mmCIF file of C-alpha atoms in Angstrom:
data_model
loop_
_atom_site.group_PDB
_atom_site.id
_atom_site.type_symbol
_atom_site.label_atom_id
_atom_site.label_comp_id
_atom_site.label_asym_id
_atom_site.label_seq_id
_atom_site.Cartn_x
_atom_site.Cartn_y
_atom_site.Cartn_z
ATOM 1 C CA UNK A 1 165.167 67.855 72.824
ATOM 2 C CA UNK A 2 161.811 66.364 73.584
ATOM 3 C CA UNK A 3 161.428 64.978 77.024
ATOM 4 C CA UNK A 4 159.428 61.992 75.504
ATOM 5 C CA UNK A 5 162.640 60.774 73.628
ATOM 6 C CA UNK A 6 164.183 60.314 77.143
ATOM 7 C CA UNK A 7 161.406 57.857 78.149
ATOM 8 C CA UNK A 8 160.921 56.112 74.766
ATOM 9 C CA UNK A 9 163.236 53.467 75.544
ATOM 10 C CA UNK A 10 161.517 52.383 78.977
ATOM 11 C CA UNK A 11 158.495 50.922 77.075
ATOM 12 C CA UNK A 12 159.542 47.385 77.865
ATOM 13 C CA UNK A 13 159.019 48.065 81.601
ATOM 14 C CA UNK A 14 156.356 46.358 83.366
ATOM 15 C CA UNK A 15 154.113 47.582 85.876
ATOM 16 C CA UNK A 16 151.138 46.954 88.080
ATOM 17 C CA UNK A 17 147.545 47.222 86.833
ATOM 18 C CA UNK A 18 146.649 49.162 83.800
ATOM 19 C CA UNK A 19 149.145 52.100 83.582
ATOM 20 C CA UNK A 20 150.388 54.683 81.058
ATOM 21 C CA UNK A 21 153.185 56.817 80.686
ATOM 22 C CA UNK A 22 152.485 60.528 79.899
ATOM 23 C CA UNK A 23 154.680 63.388 79.483
ATOM 24 C CA UNK A 24 154.035 66.988 80.714
ATOM 25 C CA UNK A 25 153.321 69.493 77.794
ATOM 26 C CA UNK A 26 155.049 72.483 79.182
ATOM 27 C CA UNK A 27 158.872 72.492 79.676
ATOM 28 C CA UNK A 28 160.152 72.636 83.225
ATOM 29 C CA UNK A 29 163.428 72.878 84.821
ATOM 30 C CA UNK A 30 163.892 69.414 86.318
ATOM 31 C CA UNK A 31 166.697 68.510 88.959
ATOM 32 C CA UNK A 32 169.245 65.848 88.390
ATOM 33 C CA UNK A 33 169.567 62.676 90.019
ATOM 34 C CA UNK A 34 170.084 62.596 93.796
ATOM 35 C CA UNK A 35 173.477 63.122 94.675
ATOM 36 C CA UNK A 36 174.657 63.738 91.029
ATOM 37 C CA UNK A 37 175.497 66.827 89.001
ATOM 38 C CA UNK A 38 176.102 67.453 85.285
ATOM 39 C CA UNK A 39 179.909 67.366 84.504
ATOM 40 C CA UNK A 40 181.690 69.008 81.647
ATOM 41 C CA UNK A 41 180.350 68.851 78.167
ATOM 42 C CA UNK A 42 179.969 65.321 76.939
ATOM 43 C CA UNK A 43 180.462 63.825 80.482
ATOM 44 C CA UNK A 44 178.462 63.190 83.608
ATOM 45 C CA UNK A 45 179.190 62.062 87.122
ATOM 46 C CA UNK A 46 180.307 58.636 87.664
ATOM 47 C CA UNK A 47 177.616 57.515 90.176
ATOM 48 C CA UNK A 48 173.966 58.375 90.014
ATOM 49 C CA UNK A 49 171.106 57.408 92.392
ATOM 50 C CA UNK A 50 167.960 56.278 90.931
ATOM 51 C CA UNK A 51 165.150 54.601 92.979
ATOM 52 C CA UNK A 52 167.503 53.555 95.847
ATOM 53 C CA UNK A 53 169.728 51.768 93.327
ATOM 54 C CA UNK A 54 173.185 52.944 92.126
ATOM 55 C CA UNK A 55 173.549 53.382 88.357
ATOM 56 C CA UNK A 56 177.071 53.856 87.151
ATOM 57 C CA UNK A 57 177.438 56.168 84.091
ATOM 58 C CA UNK A 58 181.008 56.799 82.954
ATOM 59 C CA UNK A 59 182.262 59.441 80.627
ATOM 60 C CA UNK A 60 180.147 59.576 77.512
ATOM 61 C CA UNK A 61 182.012 59.733 74.171
ATOM 62 C CA UNK A 62 179.773 59.349 71.084
ATOM 63 C CA UNK A 63 182.928 58.479 69.030
ATOM 64 C CA UNK A 64 183.681 55.437 71.230
ATOM 65 C CA UNK A 65 182.171 52.932 68.969
ATOM 66 C CA UNK A 66 182.753 49.993 71.337
ATOM 67 C CA UNK A 67 181.210 51.574 74.341
ATOM 68 C CA UNK A 68 178.302 52.821 72.241
ATOM 69 C CA UNK A 69 177.690 49.345 70.936
ATOM 70 C CA UNK A 70 177.900 47.904 74.284
ATOM 71 C CA UNK A 71 175.578 50.476 76.024
ATOM 72 C CA UNK A 72 173.202 51.208 73.085
ATOM 73 C CA UNK A 73 172.728 48.271 70.798
ATOM 74 C CA UNK A 74 169.618 47.136 72.763
ATOM 75 C CA UNK A 75 165.914 46.147 71.925
ATOM 76 C CA UNK A 76 166.736 44.494 68.629
ATOM 77 C CA UNK A 77 164.154 42.914 66.639
ATOM 78 C CA UNK A 78 164.458 39.806 64.402
ATOM 79 C CA UNK A 79 165.472 41.794 61.318
ATOM 80 C CA UNK A 80 169.238 41.862 62.291
ATOM 81 C CA UNK A 81 169.279 45.859 62.200
ATOM 82 C CA UNK A 82 170.886 47.791 64.855
ATOM 83 C CA UNK A 83 169.018 48.327 68.300
ATOM 84 C CA UNK A 84 166.695 51.306 68.677
ATOM 85 C CA UNK A 85 169.233 53.138 71.076
ATOM 86 C CA UNK A 86 172.221 52.771 68.812
ATOM 87 C CA UNK A 87 172.123 56.316 67.122
ATOM 88 C CA UNK A 88 171.255 57.897 70.504
ATOM 89 C CA UNK A 89 174.603 57.350 72.297
ATOM 90 C CA UNK A 90 175.548 60.206 74.416
ATOM 91 C CA UNK A 91 172.877 62.103 72.828
ATOM 92 C CA UNK A 92 171.307 63.568 76.077
ATOM 93 C CA UNK A 93 174.315 64.181 78.208
ATOM 94 C CA UNK A 94 173.625 66.893 80.614
ATOM 95 C CA UNK A 95 169.713 66.545 80.157
ATOM 96 C CA UNK A 96 167.646 65.968 83.162
ATOM 97 C CA UNK A 97 164.188 64.627 83.714
ATOM 98 C CA UNK A 98 161.802 63.995 86.552
ATOM 99 C CA UNK A 99 159.607 60.960 86.416
ATOM 100 C CA UNK A 100 156.796 60.517 88.911
ATOM 101 C CA UNK A 101 155.429 56.893 89.492
ATOM 102 C CA UNK A 102 152.491 55.946 91.515
ATOM 103 C CA UNK A 103 153.361 52.335 92.100
ATOM 104 C CA UNK A 104 156.689 50.776 92.904
ATOM 105 C CA UNK A 105 157.985 48.442 90.278
ATOM 106 C CA UNK A 106 161.600 47.270 90.603
ATOM 107 C CA UNK A 107 161.841 46.865 86.655
ATOM 108 C CA UNK A 108 162.098 50.510 86.212
ATOM 109 C CA UNK A 109 165.523 50.511 87.521
ATOM 110 C CA UNK A 110 167.271 48.478 84.906
ATOM 111 C CA UNK A 111 165.281 50.184 82.077
ATOM 112 C CA UNK A 112 166.474 53.678 83.505
ATOM 113 C CA UNK A 113 170.011 52.312 83.922
ATOM 114 C CA UNK A 114 170.218 51.141 80.116
ATOM 115 C CA UNK A 115 168.864 54.409 79.070
ATOM 116 C CA UNK A 116 171.167 56.472 81.023
ATOM 117 C CA UNK A 117 174.288 54.464 80.105
ATOM 118 C CA UNK A 118 173.475 54.812 76.516
ATOM 119 C CA UNK A 119 172.337 58.532 76.226
ATOM 120 C CA UNK A 120 174.044 60.170 79.080
ATOM 121 C CA UNK A 121 170.543 61.517 80.354
ATOM 122 C CA UNK A 122 169.978 62.017 84.225
ATOM 123 C CA UNK A 123 166.411 60.525 84.896
ATOM 124 C CA UNK A 124 165.157 60.828 88.460
ATOM 125 C CA UNK A 125 162.440 58.453 89.519
ATOM 126 C CA UNK A 126 160.177 59.417 92.329
ATOM 127 C CA UNK A 127 157.372 57.657 93.934
ATOM 128 C CA UNK A 128 154.279 59.500 95.135
ATOM 129 C CA UNK A 129 152.457 58.816 98.408
ATOM 130 C CA UNK A 130 150.476 55.633 96.904
ATOM 131 C CA UNK A 131 147.635 54.813 94.785
ATOM 132 C CA UNK A 132 145.015 56.585 96.846
ATOM 133 C CA UNK A 133 146.699 59.888 96.063
ATOM 134 C CA UNK A 134 147.190 59.219 92.298
ATOM 135 C CA UNK A 135 144.489 61.255 91.041
ATOM 136 C CA UNK A 136 145.118 64.308 93.270
ATOM 137 C CA UNK A 137 148.907 64.300 92.773
ATOM 138 C CA UNK A 138 148.731 64.304 88.960
ATOM 139 C CA UNK A 139 146.209 67.180 89.068
ATOM 140 C CA UNK A 140 148.343 69.203 91.389
ATOM 141 C CA UNK A 141 151.405 68.876 89.022
ATOM 142 C CA UNK A 142 149.837 69.035 85.577
ATOM 143 C CA UNK A 143 146.704 71.261 86.423
ATOM 144 C CA UNK A 144 143.228 71.080 84.854
ATOM 145 C CA UNK A 145 142.459 72.195 81.615
ATOM 146 C CA UNK A 146 146.067 72.991 80.558
ATOM 147 C CA UNK A 147 147.033 75.310 83.574
ATOM 148 C CA UNK A 148 147.521 75.678 87.183
ATOM 149 C CA UNK A 149 149.830 72.801 88.003
ATOM 150 C CA UNK A 150 153.071 72.991 89.869
ATOM 151 C CA UNK A 151 155.088 71.646 86.945
ATOM 152 C CA UNK A 152 157.666 69.866 88.931
ATOM 153 C CA UNK A 153 157.807 66.606 86.905
ATOM 154 C CA UNK A 154 158.269 65.728 83.363
ATOM 155 C CA UNK A 155 156.444 62.443 82.845
ATOM 156 C CA UNK A 156 154.244 60.229 84.778
ATOM 157 C CA UNK A 157 153.272 56.708 85.342
ATOM 158 C CA UNK A 158 149.698 56.551 86.271
ATOM 159 C CA UNK A 159 146.592 54.528 85.716
ATOM 160 C CA UNK A 160 144.499 55.506 82.745
ATOM 161 C CA UNK A 161 141.309 56.754 84.619
ATOM 162 C CA UNK A 162 143.208 59.706 86.055
ATOM 163 C CA UNK A 163 144.115 61.150 82.634
ATOM 164 C CA UNK A 164 141.014 62.887 81.508
ATOM 165 C CA UNK A 165 141.001 65.801 83.865
ATOM 166 C CA UNK A 166 144.716 66.530 82.966
ATOM 167 C CA UNK A 167 145.122 65.553 79.290
ATOM 168 C CA UNK A 168 145.241 69.025 78.017
ATOM 169 C CA UNK A 169 148.348 69.650 80.038
ATOM 170 C CA UNK A 170 150.154 66.413 78.648
ATOM 171 C CA UNK A 171 152.056 66.540 75.360
ATOM 172 C CA UNK A 172 150.626 64.795 72.493
ATOM 173 C CA UNK A 173 152.844 61.963 71.619
ATOM 174 C CA UNK A 174 151.393 61.274 68.062
ATOM 175 C CA UNK A 175 154.257 62.706 66.264
ATOM 176 C CA UNK A 176 156.760 60.877 68.199
ATOM 177 C CA UNK A 177 154.908 57.502 67.907
ATOM 178 C CA UNK A 178 154.841 58.145 64.005
ATOM 179 C CA UNK A 179 158.513 58.816 64.023
ATOM 180 C CA UNK A 180 159.531 55.607 65.875
ATOM 181 C CA UNK A 181 156.498 53.266 65.169
ATOM 182 C CA UNK A 182 158.720 50.559 63.992
ATOM 183 C CA UNK A 183 159.785 50.012 67.445
ATOM 184 C CA UNK A 184 156.704 51.061 69.305
ATOM 185 C CA UNK A 185 154.311 49.165 67.063
ATOM 186 C CA UNK A 186 151.459 51.205 68.417
ATOM 187 C CA UNK A 187 148.475 49.464 66.508
ATOM 188 C CA UNK A 188 149.692 46.133 68.118
ATOM 189 C CA UNK A 189 148.232 47.528 71.234
ATOM 190 C CA UNK A 190 144.651 46.633 71.608
ATOM 191 C CA UNK A 191 142.139 49.030 70.780
ATOM 192 C CA UNK A 192 140.537 49.537 74.166
ATOM 193 C CA UNK A 193 143.813 50.480 75.539
ATOM 194 C CA UNK A 194 144.631 52.963 72.591
ATOM 195 C CA UNK A 195 141.135 54.558 73.167
ATOM 196 C CA UNK A 196 142.049 55.066 77.021
ATOM 197 C CA UNK A 197 144.962 57.286 76.061
ATOM 198 C CA UNK A 198 143.623 59.119 73.145
ATOM 199 C CA UNK A 199 141.905 62.460 73.402
ATOM 200 C CA UNK A 200 140.981 65.090 70.977
ATOM 201 C CA UNK A 201 142.445 63.230 67.994
ATOM 202 C CA UNK A 202 145.802 62.529 69.639
ATOM 203 C CA UNK A 203 147.648 60.126 71.861
ATOM 204 C CA UNK A 204 148.448 61.694 75.128
ATOM 205 C CA UNK A 205 150.015 58.601 76.836
ATOM 206 C CA UNK A 206 151.430 55.245 75.986
ATOM 207 C CA UNK A 207 149.929 52.006 77.435
ATOM 208 C CA UNK A 208 152.459 49.973 79.237
ATOM 209 C CA UNK A 209 150.501 47.202 80.937
ATOM 210 C CA UNK A 210 146.724 46.247 80.818
ATOM 211 C CA UNK A 211 144.837 43.386 82.675
ATOM 212 C CA UNK A 212 142.194 41.568 80.733
ATOM 213 C CA UNK A 213 139.632 39.108 81.357
ATOM 214 C CA UNK A 214 139.659 36.457 78.647
ATOM 215 C CA UNK A 215 137.720 33.527 77.949
ATOM 216 C CA UNK A 216 139.756 30.016 77.802
ATOM 217 C CA UNK A 217 138.126 26.896 77.039
ATOM 218 C CA UNK A 218 139.182 23.189 77.031
ATOM 219 C CA UNK A 219 139.216 22.202 73.338
ATOM 220 C CA UNK A 220 140.012 18.592 74.319
ATOM 221 C CA UNK A 221 136.872 18.456 76.469
ATOM 222 C CA UNK A 222 134.674 20.110 73.954
ATOM 223 C CA UNK A 223 135.793 17.468 71.417
ATOM 224 C CA UNK A 224 135.862 14.424 73.487
ATOM 225 C CA UNK A 225 132.231 15.019 75.036
ATOM 226 C CA UNK A 226 130.725 16.574 71.981
ATOM 227 C CA UNK A 227 128.572 13.734 70.909
ATOM 228 C CA UNK A 228 127.445 12.959 74.444
ATOM 229 C CA UNK A 229 126.474 16.373 75.132
ATOM 230 C CA UNK A 230 124.389 16.448 72.004
ATOM 231 C CA UNK A 231 122.759 13.298 72.862
ATOM 232 C CA UNK A 232 121.891 14.917 76.402
ATOM 233 C CA UNK A 233 120.741 18.224 75.242
ATOM 234 C CA UNK A 234 119.835 17.745 71.731
ATOM 235 C CA UNK A 235 122.273 20.596 70.474
ATOM 236 C CA UNK A 236 125.735 20.688 69.575
ATOM 237 C CA UNK A 237 128.436 21.720 72.078
ATOM 238 C CA UNK A 238 130.080 24.827 70.898
ATOM 239 C CA UNK A 239 132.307 27.522 72.196
ATOM 240 C CA UNK A 240 129.998 30.231 73.735
ATOM 241 C CA UNK A 241 130.018 33.617 71.835
ATOM 242 C CA UNK A 242 127.894 35.565 74.506
ATOM 243 C CA UNK A 243 127.740 35.684 78.326
ATOM 244 C CA UNK A 244 124.530 34.063 78.280
ATOM 245 C CA UNK A 245 125.756 31.005 76.110
ATOM 246 C CA UNK A 246 128.684 30.814 78.464
ATOM 247 C CA UNK A 247 126.420 30.449 81.430
ATOM 248 C CA UNK A 248 124.226 28.087 79.602
ATOM 249 C CA UNK A 249 126.977 25.725 78.394
ATOM 250 C CA UNK A 250 128.788 25.832 81.949
ATOM 251 C CA UNK A 251 125.458 24.735 83.702
ATOM 252 C CA UNK A 252 124.904 21.852 81.226
ATOM 253 C CA UNK A 253 128.480 20.869 81.624
ATOM 254 C CA UNK A 254 128.747 21.039 85.332
ATOM 255 C CA UNK A 255 128.819 17.642 87.111
ATOM 256 C CA UNK A 256 128.316 15.732 83.897
ATOM 257 C CA UNK A 257 131.779 14.808 82.980
ATOM 258 C CA UNK A 258 135.202 13.615 84.528
ATOM 259 C CA UNK A 259 137.814 15.681 82.507
ATOM 260 C CA UNK A 260 140.860 14.306 84.581
ATOM 261 C CA UNK A 261 139.871 10.861 85.169
ATOM 262 C CA UNK A 262 139.913 11.041 88.980
ATOM 263 C CA UNK A 263 136.460 9.397 89.024
ATOM 264 C CA UNK A 264 134.901 12.736 90.104
ATOM 265 C CA UNK A 265 132.662 14.796 87.685
ATOM 266 C CA UNK A 266 134.197 18.015 87.226
ATOM 267 C CA UNK A 267 132.945 21.825 87.204
ATOM 268 C CA UNK A 268 131.425 23.297 84.131
ATOM 269 C CA UNK A 269 133.399 26.618 84.663
ATOM 270 C CA UNK A 270 136.067 28.131 87.006
ATOM 271 C CA UNK A 271 136.022 31.793 88.078
ATOM 272 C CA UNK A 272 138.011 33.620 90.541
ATOM 273 C CA UNK A 273 135.696 35.310 92.991
ATOM 274 C CA UNK A 274 136.996 38.770 92.570
ATOM 275 C CA UNK A 275 134.682 41.829 92.133
ATOM 276 C CA UNK A 276 136.523 42.686 88.732
ATOM 277 C CA UNK A 277 135.345 39.412 87.311
ATOM 278 C CA UNK A 278 131.647 40.312 88.004
ATOM 279 C CA UNK A 279 132.448 43.436 86.065
ATOM 280 C CA UNK A 280 133.146 41.166 82.929
ATOM 281 C CA UNK A 281 129.539 39.902 83.165
ATOM 282 C CA UNK A 282 128.312 43.458 83.868
ATOM 283 C CA UNK A 283 129.956 45.390 81.098
ATOM 284 C CA UNK A 284 128.868 43.371 77.971
ATOM 285 C CA UNK A 285 125.250 44.117 79.204
ATOM 286 C CA UNK A 286 125.190 47.926 80.253
ATOM 287 C CA UNK A 287 128.184 49.148 78.435
ATOM 288 C CA UNK A 288 127.016 48.342 74.880
ATOM 289 C CA UNK A 289 127.625 52.177 73.434
ATOM 290 C CA UNK A 290 128.941 55.308 74.712
ATOM 291 C CA UNK A 291 126.864 57.556 72.278
ATOM 292 C CA UNK A 292 123.222 59.025 72.446
ATOM 293 C CA UNK A 293 120.847 56.718 70.543
ATOM 294 C CA UNK A 294 117.812 57.569 68.220
ATOM 295 C CA UNK A 295 115.363 55.851 66.276
ATOM 296 C CA UNK A 296 116.030 55.940 62.577
ATOM 297 C CA UNK A 297 113.520 54.245 60.140
ATOM 298 C CA UNK A 298 112.716 51.964 63.091
ATOM 299 C CA UNK A 299 116.133 51.080 63.830
ATOM 300 C CA UNK A 300 118.234 52.158 66.888
ATOM 301 C CA UNK A 301 121.154 54.037 65.850
ATOM 302 C CA UNK A 302 123.732 55.042 68.376
ATOM 303 C CA UNK A 303 126.044 57.589 66.675
ATOM 304 C CA UNK A 304 124.982 60.884 68.553
ATOM 305 C CA UNK A 305 126.932 62.642 71.047
ATOM 306 C CA UNK A 306 129.091 61.186 73.667
ATOM 307 C CA UNK A 307 127.086 60.333 76.553
ATOM 308 C CA UNK A 308 129.728 60.957 79.317
ATOM 309 C CA UNK A 309 128.087 58.237 81.282
ATOM 310 C CA UNK A 310 129.558 54.967 82.616
ATOM 311 C CA UNK A 311 128.204 51.903 84.200
ATOM 312 C CA UNK A 312 128.494 52.765 87.902
ATOM 313 C CA UNK A 313 127.218 56.143 88.606
ATOM 314 C CA UNK A 314 125.288 58.848 86.858
ATOM 315 C CA UNK A 315 127.764 61.440 86.283
ATOM 316 C CA UNK A 316 125.373 64.432 86.856
ATOM 317 C CA UNK A 317 123.515 63.099 90.016
ATOM 318 C CA UNK A 318 126.027 60.523 91.186
ATOM 319 C CA UNK A 319 123.056 58.204 91.723
ATOM 320 C CA UNK A 320 124.099 54.494 91.572
ATOM 321 C CA UNK A 321 123.149 52.751 88.258
ATOM 322 C CA UNK A 322 122.204 49.553 89.699
ATOM 323 C CA UNK A 323 118.500 49.651 90.036
ATOM 324 C CA UNK A 324 117.526 48.486 86.582
ATOM 325 C CA UNK A 325 116.914 45.365 84.651
ATOM 326 C CA UNK A 326 120.092 44.958 82.949
ATOM 327 C CA UNK A 327 122.137 45.021 86.123
ATOM 328 C CA UNK A 328 119.733 42.467 87.661
ATOM 329 C CA UNK A 329 120.210 40.310 84.789
ATOM 330 C CA UNK A 330 124.071 40.582 85.079
ATOM 331 C CA UNK A 331 123.840 39.638 88.763
ATOM 332 C CA UNK A 332 121.588 36.632 87.919
ATOM 333 C CA UNK A 333 124.033 35.289 85.319
ATOM 334 C CA UNK A 334 126.926 35.752 87.506
ATOM 335 C CA UNK A 335 124.939 34.009 90.461
ATOM 336 C CA UNK A 336 124.175 30.988 87.917
#
């Protein structure tokens, strides 16, 4: 039995920040849940402890149609077909798995409870020492370049930046996604998140949660003041397509119109003063491509080798990549 099958029903869980679920490539002997041991065949103990919560799992009988329907007919879509887990009733009785998470999220408990009640699997959820130790702990357990790890855990809930050093030790999930993509709907996940978990042509983790900065605009404001804006600036008021256009339109709208009829002219743009919002200005300017460029027939073509660089530090010298015109331009736009 694949250990990924144990975790596939947990995809509805929420988490903090951008996180993925990844499974260990090598089989390990996992302990059962705290205070619980596997019982006779097709039966597990009545009380299992998981993440400091009690999960009650009675005797598991795959021939008990009523119990299977109650415990497994979950995650149904609009098609009216049976839920994803219905054919997995009592399928994993006696199977244990260790799941390591790096940030506490209460929603894992009901997801694990549902899966255990249906399949009979015993999943032990353990939290590590905290986010600051995330990179170290996953390397210690998985190992680097497919070897050398302790191999205590079967799967991990981890932020995407910590995957590259260990991805060779993580099981490819491509085959399992193909088998169950009707439920996973992998290509409904945005391309950037899919790229963050894909290595050597295969998927090594499943994205669970991602934070994105998106532009929102007041359609009513743009329609109401379009003619006045054009009279003032000699150009139509249109939704910006670039960071430069966003800054320009925001400056021209700022303090000119009263959107909420309180007698006070309103701001042209609202932005939370968090550092990650500055990255939204910086990334489109500096992170235009990730491949080496060359001039071909007088044109810049960027389809060469992967540079391995990023927008923060030179990966070879660790010198900060802030002393350049692009970075200065981003700071000036943000300041405006």
